Coordinates of C-alpha atoms and ligand atoms in Angstrom, one line a residue:
X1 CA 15.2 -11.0 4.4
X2 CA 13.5 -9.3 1.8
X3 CA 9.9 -8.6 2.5
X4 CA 7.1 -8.6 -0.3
X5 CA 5.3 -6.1 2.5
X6 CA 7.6 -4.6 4.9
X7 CA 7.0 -3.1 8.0
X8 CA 8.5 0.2 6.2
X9 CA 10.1 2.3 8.3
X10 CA 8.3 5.4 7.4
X11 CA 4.8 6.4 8.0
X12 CA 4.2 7.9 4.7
X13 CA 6.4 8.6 1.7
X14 CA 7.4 12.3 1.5
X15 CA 6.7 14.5 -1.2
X16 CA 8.6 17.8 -3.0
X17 CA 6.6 20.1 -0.2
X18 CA 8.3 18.4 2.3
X19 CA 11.6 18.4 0.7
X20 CA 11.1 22.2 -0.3
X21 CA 9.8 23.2 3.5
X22 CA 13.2 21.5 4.6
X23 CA 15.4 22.6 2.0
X24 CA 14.1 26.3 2.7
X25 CA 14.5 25.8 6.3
X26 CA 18.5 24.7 5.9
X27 CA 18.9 27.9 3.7
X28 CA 17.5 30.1 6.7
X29 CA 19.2 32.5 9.3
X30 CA 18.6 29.9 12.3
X31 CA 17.9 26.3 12.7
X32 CA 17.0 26.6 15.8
X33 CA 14.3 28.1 18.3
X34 CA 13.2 30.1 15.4
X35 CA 9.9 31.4 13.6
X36 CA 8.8 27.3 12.1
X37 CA 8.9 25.6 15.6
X38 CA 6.6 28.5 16.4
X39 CA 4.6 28.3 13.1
X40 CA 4.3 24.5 13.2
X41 CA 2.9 24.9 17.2
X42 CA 0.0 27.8 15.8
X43 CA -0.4 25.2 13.3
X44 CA -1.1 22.1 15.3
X45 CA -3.4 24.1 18.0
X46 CA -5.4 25.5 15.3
X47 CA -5.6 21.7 13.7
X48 CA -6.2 20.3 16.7
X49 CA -8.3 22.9 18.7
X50 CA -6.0 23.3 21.5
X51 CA -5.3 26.7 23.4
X52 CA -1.7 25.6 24.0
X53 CA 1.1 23.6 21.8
X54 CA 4.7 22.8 23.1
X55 CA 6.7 21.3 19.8
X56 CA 9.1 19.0 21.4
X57 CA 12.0 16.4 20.0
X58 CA 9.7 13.0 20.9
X59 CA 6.7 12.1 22.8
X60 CA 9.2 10.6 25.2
X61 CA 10.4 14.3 26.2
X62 CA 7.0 15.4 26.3
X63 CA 5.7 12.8 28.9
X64 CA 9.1 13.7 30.6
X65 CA 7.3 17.2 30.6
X66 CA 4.2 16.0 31.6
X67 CA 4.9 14.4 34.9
X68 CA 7.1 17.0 35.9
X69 CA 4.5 19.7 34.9
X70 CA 2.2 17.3 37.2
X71 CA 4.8 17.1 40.1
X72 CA 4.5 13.4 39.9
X73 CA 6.9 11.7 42.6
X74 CA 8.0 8.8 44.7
X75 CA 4.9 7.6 47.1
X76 CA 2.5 8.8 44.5
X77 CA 0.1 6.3 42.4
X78 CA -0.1 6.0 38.6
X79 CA -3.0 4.1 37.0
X80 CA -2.3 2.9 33.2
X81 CA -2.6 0.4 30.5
X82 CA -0.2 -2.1 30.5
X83 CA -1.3 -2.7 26.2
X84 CA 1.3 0.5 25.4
X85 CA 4.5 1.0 24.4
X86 CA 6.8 0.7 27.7
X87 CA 8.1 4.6 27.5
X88 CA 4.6 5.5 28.1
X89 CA 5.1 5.0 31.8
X90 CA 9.0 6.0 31.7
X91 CA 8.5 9.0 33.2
X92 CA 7.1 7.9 35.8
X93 CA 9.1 5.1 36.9
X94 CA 12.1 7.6 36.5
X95 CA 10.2 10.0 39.1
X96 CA 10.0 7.0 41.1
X97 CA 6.1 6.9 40.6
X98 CA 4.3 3.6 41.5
X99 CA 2.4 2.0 38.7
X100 CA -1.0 0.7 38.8
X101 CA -2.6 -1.4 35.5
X102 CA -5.9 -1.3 34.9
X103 CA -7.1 -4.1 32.1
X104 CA -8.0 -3.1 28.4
X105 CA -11.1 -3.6 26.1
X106 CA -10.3 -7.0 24.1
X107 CA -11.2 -5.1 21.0
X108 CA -9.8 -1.6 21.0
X109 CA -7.4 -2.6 23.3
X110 CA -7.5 0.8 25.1
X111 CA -8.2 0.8 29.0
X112 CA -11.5 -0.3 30.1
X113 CA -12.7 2.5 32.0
X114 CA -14.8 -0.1 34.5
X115 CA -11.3 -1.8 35.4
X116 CA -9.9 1.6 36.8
X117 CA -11.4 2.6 40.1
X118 CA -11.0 -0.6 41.6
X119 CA -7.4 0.4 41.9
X120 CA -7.9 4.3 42.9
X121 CA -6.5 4.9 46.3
X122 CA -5.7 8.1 48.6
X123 CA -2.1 7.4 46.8
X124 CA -3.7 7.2 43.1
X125 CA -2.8 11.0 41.4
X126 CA -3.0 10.6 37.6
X127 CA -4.7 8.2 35.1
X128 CA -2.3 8.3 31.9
X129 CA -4.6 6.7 28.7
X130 CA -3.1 5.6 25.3
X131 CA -5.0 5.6 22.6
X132 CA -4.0 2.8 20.8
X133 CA -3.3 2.0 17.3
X134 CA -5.3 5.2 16.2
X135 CA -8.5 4.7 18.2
X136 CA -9.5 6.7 21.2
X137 CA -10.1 5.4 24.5
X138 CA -13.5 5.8 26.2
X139 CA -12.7 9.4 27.9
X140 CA -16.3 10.0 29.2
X141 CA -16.0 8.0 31.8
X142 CA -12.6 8.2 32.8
X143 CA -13.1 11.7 33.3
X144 CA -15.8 11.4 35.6
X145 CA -13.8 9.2 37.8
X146 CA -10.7 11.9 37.5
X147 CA -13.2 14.5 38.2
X148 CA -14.7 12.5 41.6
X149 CA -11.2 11.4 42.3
X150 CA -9.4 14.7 41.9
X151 CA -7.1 13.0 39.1
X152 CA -5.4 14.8 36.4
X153 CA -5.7 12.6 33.3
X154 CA -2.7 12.4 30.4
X155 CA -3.1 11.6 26.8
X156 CA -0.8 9.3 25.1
X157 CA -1.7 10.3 21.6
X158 CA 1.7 8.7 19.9
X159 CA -0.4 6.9 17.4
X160 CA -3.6 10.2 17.4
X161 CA -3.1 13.0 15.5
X162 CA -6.3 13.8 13.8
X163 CA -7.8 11.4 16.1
X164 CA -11.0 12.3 17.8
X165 CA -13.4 11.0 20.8
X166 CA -17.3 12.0 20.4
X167 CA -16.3 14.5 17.3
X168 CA -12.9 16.5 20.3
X169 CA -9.8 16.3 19.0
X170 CA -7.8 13.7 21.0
X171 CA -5.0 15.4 23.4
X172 CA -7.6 18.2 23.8
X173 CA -9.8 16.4 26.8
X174 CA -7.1 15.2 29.3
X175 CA -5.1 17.9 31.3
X176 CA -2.4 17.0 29.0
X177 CA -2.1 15.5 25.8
X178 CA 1.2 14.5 24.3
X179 CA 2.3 13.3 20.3
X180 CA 5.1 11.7 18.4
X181 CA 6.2 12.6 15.0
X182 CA 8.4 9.9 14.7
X183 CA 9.3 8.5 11.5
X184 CA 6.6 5.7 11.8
X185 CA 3.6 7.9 12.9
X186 CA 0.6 9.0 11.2
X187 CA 2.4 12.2 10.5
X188 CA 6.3 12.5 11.3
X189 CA 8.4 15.0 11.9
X190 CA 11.6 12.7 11.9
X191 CA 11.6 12.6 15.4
X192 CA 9.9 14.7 16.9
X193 CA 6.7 15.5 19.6
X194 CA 4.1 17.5 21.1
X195 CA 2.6 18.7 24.9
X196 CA -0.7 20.1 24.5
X197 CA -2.8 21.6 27.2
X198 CA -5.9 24.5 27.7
X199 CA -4.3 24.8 31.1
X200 CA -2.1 28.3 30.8
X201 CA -0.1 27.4 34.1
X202 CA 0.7 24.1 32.6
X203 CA 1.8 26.3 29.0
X204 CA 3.9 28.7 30.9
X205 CA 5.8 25.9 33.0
X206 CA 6.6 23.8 30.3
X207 CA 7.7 26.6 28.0
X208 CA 10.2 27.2 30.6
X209 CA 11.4 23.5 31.3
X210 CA 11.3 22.2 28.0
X211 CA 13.6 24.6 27.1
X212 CA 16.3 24.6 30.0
X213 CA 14.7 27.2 31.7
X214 CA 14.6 27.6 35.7
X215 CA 10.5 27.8 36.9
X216 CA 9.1 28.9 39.8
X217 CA 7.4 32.1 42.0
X218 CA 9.9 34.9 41.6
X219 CA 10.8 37.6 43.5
X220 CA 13.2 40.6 42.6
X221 CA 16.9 40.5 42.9
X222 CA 17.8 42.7 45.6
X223 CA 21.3 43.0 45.0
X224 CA 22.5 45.9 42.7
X225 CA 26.6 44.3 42.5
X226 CA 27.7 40.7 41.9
X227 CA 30.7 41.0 44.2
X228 CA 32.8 43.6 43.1
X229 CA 30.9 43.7 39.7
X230 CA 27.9 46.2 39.1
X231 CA 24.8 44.5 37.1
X232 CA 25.9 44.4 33.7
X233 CA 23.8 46.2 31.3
X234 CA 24.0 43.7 28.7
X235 CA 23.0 40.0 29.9
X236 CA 20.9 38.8 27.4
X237 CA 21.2 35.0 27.8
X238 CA 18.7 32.3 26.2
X239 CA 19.6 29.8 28.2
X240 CA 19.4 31.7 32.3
X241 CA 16.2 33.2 32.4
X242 CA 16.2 36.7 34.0
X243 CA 18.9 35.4 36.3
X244 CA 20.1 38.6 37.3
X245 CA 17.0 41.1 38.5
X246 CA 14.9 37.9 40.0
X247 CA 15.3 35.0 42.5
X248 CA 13.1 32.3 42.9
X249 CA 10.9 32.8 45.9
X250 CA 12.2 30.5 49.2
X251 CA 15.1 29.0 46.9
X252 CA 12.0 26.7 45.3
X253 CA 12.4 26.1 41.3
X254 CA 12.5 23.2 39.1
X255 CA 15.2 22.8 36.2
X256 CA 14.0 22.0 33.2
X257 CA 15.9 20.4 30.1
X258 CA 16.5 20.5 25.9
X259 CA 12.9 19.1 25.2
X260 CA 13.2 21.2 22.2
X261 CA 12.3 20.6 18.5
X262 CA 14.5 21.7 15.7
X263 CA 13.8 23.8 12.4
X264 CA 14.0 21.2 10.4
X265 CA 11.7 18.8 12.6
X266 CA 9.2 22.1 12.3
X267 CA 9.7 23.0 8.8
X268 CA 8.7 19.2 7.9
X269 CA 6.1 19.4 10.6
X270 CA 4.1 21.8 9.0
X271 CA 4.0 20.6 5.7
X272 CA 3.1 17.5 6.9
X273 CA 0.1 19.2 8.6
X274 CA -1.3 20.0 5.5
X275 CA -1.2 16.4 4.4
X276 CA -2.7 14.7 7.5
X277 CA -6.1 14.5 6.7
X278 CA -5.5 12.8 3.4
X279 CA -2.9 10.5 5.0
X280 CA -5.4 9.9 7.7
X281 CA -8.3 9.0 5.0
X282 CA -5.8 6.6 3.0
X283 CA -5.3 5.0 6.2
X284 CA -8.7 4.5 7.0
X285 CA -9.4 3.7 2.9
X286 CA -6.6 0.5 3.1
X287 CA -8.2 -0.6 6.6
X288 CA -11.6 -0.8 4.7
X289 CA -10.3 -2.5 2.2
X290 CA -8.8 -5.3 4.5
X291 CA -11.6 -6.0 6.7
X292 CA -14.2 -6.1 3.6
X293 CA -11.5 -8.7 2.4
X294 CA -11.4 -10.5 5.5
X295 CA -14.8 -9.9 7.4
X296 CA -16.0 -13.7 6.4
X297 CA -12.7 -15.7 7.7
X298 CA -13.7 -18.0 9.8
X299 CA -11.6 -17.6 13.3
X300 CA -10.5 -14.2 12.5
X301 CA -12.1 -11.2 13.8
X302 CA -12.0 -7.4 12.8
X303 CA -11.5 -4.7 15.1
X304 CA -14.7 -2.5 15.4
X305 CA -14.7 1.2 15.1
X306 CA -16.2 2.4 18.4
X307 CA -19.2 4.3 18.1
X308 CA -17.4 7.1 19.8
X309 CA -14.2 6.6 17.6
X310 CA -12.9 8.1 14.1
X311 CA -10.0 5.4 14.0
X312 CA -6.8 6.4 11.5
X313 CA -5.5 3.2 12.0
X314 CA -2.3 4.0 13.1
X315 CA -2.2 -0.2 13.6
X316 CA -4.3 -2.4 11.5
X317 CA -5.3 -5.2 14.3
X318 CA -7.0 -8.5 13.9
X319 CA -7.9 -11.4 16.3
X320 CA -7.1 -14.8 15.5
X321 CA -9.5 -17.4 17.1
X322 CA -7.2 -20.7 18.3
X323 CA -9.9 -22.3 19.3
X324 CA -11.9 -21.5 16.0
X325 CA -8.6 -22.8 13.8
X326 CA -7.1 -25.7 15.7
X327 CA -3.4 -23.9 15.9
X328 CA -1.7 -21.5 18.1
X329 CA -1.2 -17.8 16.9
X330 CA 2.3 -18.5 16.7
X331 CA 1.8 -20.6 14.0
X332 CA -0.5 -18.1 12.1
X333 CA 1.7 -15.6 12.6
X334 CA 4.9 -17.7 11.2
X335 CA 3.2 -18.3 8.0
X336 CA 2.6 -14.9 7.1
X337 CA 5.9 -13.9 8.0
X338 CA 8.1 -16.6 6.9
X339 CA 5.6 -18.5 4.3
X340 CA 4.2 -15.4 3.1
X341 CA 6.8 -12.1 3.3
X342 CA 4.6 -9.8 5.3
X343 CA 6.9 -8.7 8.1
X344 CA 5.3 -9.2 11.4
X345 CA 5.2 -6.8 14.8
X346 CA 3.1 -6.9 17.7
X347 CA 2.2 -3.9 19.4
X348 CA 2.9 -4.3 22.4
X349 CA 4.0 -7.2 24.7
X350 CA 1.8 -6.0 28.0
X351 CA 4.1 -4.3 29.6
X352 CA 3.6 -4.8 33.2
X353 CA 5.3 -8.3 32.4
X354 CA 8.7 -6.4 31.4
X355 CA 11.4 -7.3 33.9
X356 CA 11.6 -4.1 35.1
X357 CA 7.9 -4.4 36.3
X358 CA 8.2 -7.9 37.3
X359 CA 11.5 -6.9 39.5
X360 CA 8.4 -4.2 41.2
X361 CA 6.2 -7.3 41.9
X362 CA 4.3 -7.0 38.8
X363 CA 2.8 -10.4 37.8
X364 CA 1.1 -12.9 35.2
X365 CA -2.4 -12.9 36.0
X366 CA -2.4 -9.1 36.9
X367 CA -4.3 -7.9 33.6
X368 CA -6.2 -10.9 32.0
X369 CA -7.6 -9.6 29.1
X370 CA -4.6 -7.8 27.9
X371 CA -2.6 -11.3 28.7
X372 CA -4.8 -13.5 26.8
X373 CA -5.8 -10.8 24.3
X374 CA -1.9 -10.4 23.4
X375 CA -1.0 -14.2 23.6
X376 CA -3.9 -15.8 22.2
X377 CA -5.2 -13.3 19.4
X378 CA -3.8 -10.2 18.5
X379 CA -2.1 -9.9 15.1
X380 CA -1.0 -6.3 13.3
X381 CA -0.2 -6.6 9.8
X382 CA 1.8 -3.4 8.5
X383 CA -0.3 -0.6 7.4
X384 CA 0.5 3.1 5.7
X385 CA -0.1 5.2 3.1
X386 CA 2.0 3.9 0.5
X387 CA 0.6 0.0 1.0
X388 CA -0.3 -0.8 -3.1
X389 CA -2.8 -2.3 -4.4
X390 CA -1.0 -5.4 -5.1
X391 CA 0.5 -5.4 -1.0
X392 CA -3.4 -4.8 0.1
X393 CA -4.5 -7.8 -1.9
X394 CA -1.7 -10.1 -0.8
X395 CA -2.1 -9.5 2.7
X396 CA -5.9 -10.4 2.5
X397 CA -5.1 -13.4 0.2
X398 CA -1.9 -14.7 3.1
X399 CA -4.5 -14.9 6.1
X400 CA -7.3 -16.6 4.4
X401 CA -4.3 -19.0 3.2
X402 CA -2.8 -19.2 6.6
X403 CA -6.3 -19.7 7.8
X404 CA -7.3 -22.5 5.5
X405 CA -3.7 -24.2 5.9
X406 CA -3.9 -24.6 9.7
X407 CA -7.6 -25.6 9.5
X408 CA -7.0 -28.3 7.5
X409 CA -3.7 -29.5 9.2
X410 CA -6.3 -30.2 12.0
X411 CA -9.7 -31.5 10.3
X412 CA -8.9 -35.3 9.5
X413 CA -9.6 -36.4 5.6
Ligands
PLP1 C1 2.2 4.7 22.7 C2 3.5 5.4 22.5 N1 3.9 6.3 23.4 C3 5.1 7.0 23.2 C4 5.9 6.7 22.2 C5 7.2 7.4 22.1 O1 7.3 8.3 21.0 P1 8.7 8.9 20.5 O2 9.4 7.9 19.7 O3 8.3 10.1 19.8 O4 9.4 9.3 21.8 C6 5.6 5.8 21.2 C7 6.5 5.5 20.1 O5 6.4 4.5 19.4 C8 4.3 5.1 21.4 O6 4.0 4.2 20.5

């Protein structure tokens, strides 16, 4: 099906920098571990005010990078929002983690801070926010409780670069922050990621284990031969760090794995920097535009910019009112897909009801507000940069149809 707004399956439409900056890159000595993934990380620290960048291939491989940087394992507790994208707790699950879900705000559906220390116990470890759709979650309070607690705190900032929480750059207030420049985020790399931290243990140990690198307290190699062998004078190797004048204190290291991003990703990555403001602000612009075109619909409600919040509207979300309309969301939603062309996903079925959570005793009824909030109301329509005028207009003109069709199918003549 052809749609007259697609979801589009890229965040913004790229433009002769980008093709240049990856054009150049191909024509380079390396296109690997070389001087753009290390441009592109000054880059993003400097954008985002962090002391520490790690470019990675996703934000997948850098939450990999973040519990293992955490020492996250089987026993320990996990507190998170089940309104995320199920990879988000991945990691965790893999580490054989125990996962705790707090409830979201109806409205920004980001965690609400009150609904977290009722599940802290002498297990809990880590609180792991998203900030979702673009808008930051309340970290003020969350990181009191981490502070009284002794919690570290992770950003999920898939949908936040540029994002900020009381004027900080988001990624920059947890322990950790990590970021996707997938093909559908704000700003994309293809696929690609980022772990950012101020903490310079945290910087050293991922540099080593996101790049296949052994980690751990060393001590010097006391052995002059290997066998019959003598050391050999030449043993540069990228991949076995120092592994023949040190050994790792007791036998203790971790292994760490390809997190890494390529040239290409990098070259891309920094032109794309350069753009992110104004792709932010058109963003922003289009989500303006829809909710002055929509703010008097009776039965449909905006999302608010927190106070606290500069939303880019990764997601543009709005709440349908059953109640108000007479007529399940399914059927509002069907109409602006099928009746209308505007393709339609949801971001995200709560997750804690995935049948992997379920099979951990996970449960209906275990999150309310993110339940009803998903079932009952939430609606996404497809927002980026390259939206026309035309696309804008139509979307706003389909819901108050939709609207005033299913009203009407209800109020007797
Ligand atoms: C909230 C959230 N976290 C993590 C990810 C994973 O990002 P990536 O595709 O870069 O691995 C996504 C991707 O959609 C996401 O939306």
């Amino acid at each position: 099906m052809s749609f007259t707004v697609p979801y589009s399956g890229v965040s913004n439409k790229l433009g002769e920098a980008e093709i240049a900056a990856v054009v150049d890159a191909l024509r380079s000595d390396t296109l690997a571990m070389g001087p753009r993934g290390a441009q592109f990380e000054r880059r993003f620290a400097d954008r985002i005010g962090a002391k520490h960048v790690q470019a990675t291939s996703s934000c997948t491989t850098a939450l990999f990078l973040a519990a293992q940087l955490l020492g996250l394992g089987p026993g320990d507790e996990v507190i998170t929002t089940p309104q995320t994208f199920w990879v988000t707790t991945w990691p965790l699950q893999a580490r054989g983690c125990d996962i705790r879900f707090a409830d979201i705000d109806p409205n920004s559906l980001t965690l609400d801070p009150a609904t977290i220390e009722p599940l802290i116990t002498e297990r809990t470890r880590s609180i792991w926010v998203v900030h979702h759709g673009g808008q930051a979650t309340d970290m003020d309070p969350i990181m009191a409780l981490a502070d009284r607690y002794g919690l570290s705190v992770v950003e999920d900032c898939a949908h936040v670069p540029g994002g900020t929480y009381r004027g900080r750059a988001l990624g920059t207030i947890g322990d950790l922050g990590c970021f996707s420049f997938h093909s559908l985020k704000n700003m994309t790399t293809g696929e690609g990621g980022a772990l950012v931290t101020d903490n310079d243990r945290y910087a050293e140990m991922a540099r080593a284990l996101g790049t296949i690198h052994t980690w751990g307290d060393t001590v010097p190699r006391r052995e002059e031969r290997i066998g019959p062998y003598a050391r050999p004078a030449y043993y540069r190797d990228a991949h076995v760090r120092s592994s023949y004048t040190v050994d790792y204190r007791d036998g203790r290291y971790l292994v760490g794995n390809n997190y890494r991003m390529s040239e290409l990703s990098a070259a891309l990555g920094i032109a794309q920097l350069g753009r992110l403001d104004e792709l932010n602000d058109r963003r922003r612009e289009i989500a303006a535009r829809l909710d002055d075109g929509l703010r008097d619909v009776p039965g449909i409600g905006l999302q608010v910019e927190q106070p606290y919040a500069h939303h880019i509207y990764h997601l543009y979300t709005l709440f349908y009112d059953p109640a108000v309309i007479g007529a399940p969301k399914d059927d509002f939603l069907r109409h602006l897909q099928e009746v209308e062309g505007i393709e339609i996903v949801l971001r995200y079925f709560p997750i804690h009801l995935l049948p992997e959570f379920r099979a951990a005793g996970h449960s209906y009824g275990e999150c309310p507000v993110a339940e009803r909030t998903y079932f009952e109301h939430q609606v996404q329509l497809p927002i980026y940069p390259h939206l026309t005028e035309a696309q804008i207009d139509h979307m706003i003109g389909a819901v108050r149809r939709g609207v005033a069709a299913l009203s009407s199918e209800r109020s007797p003549r």
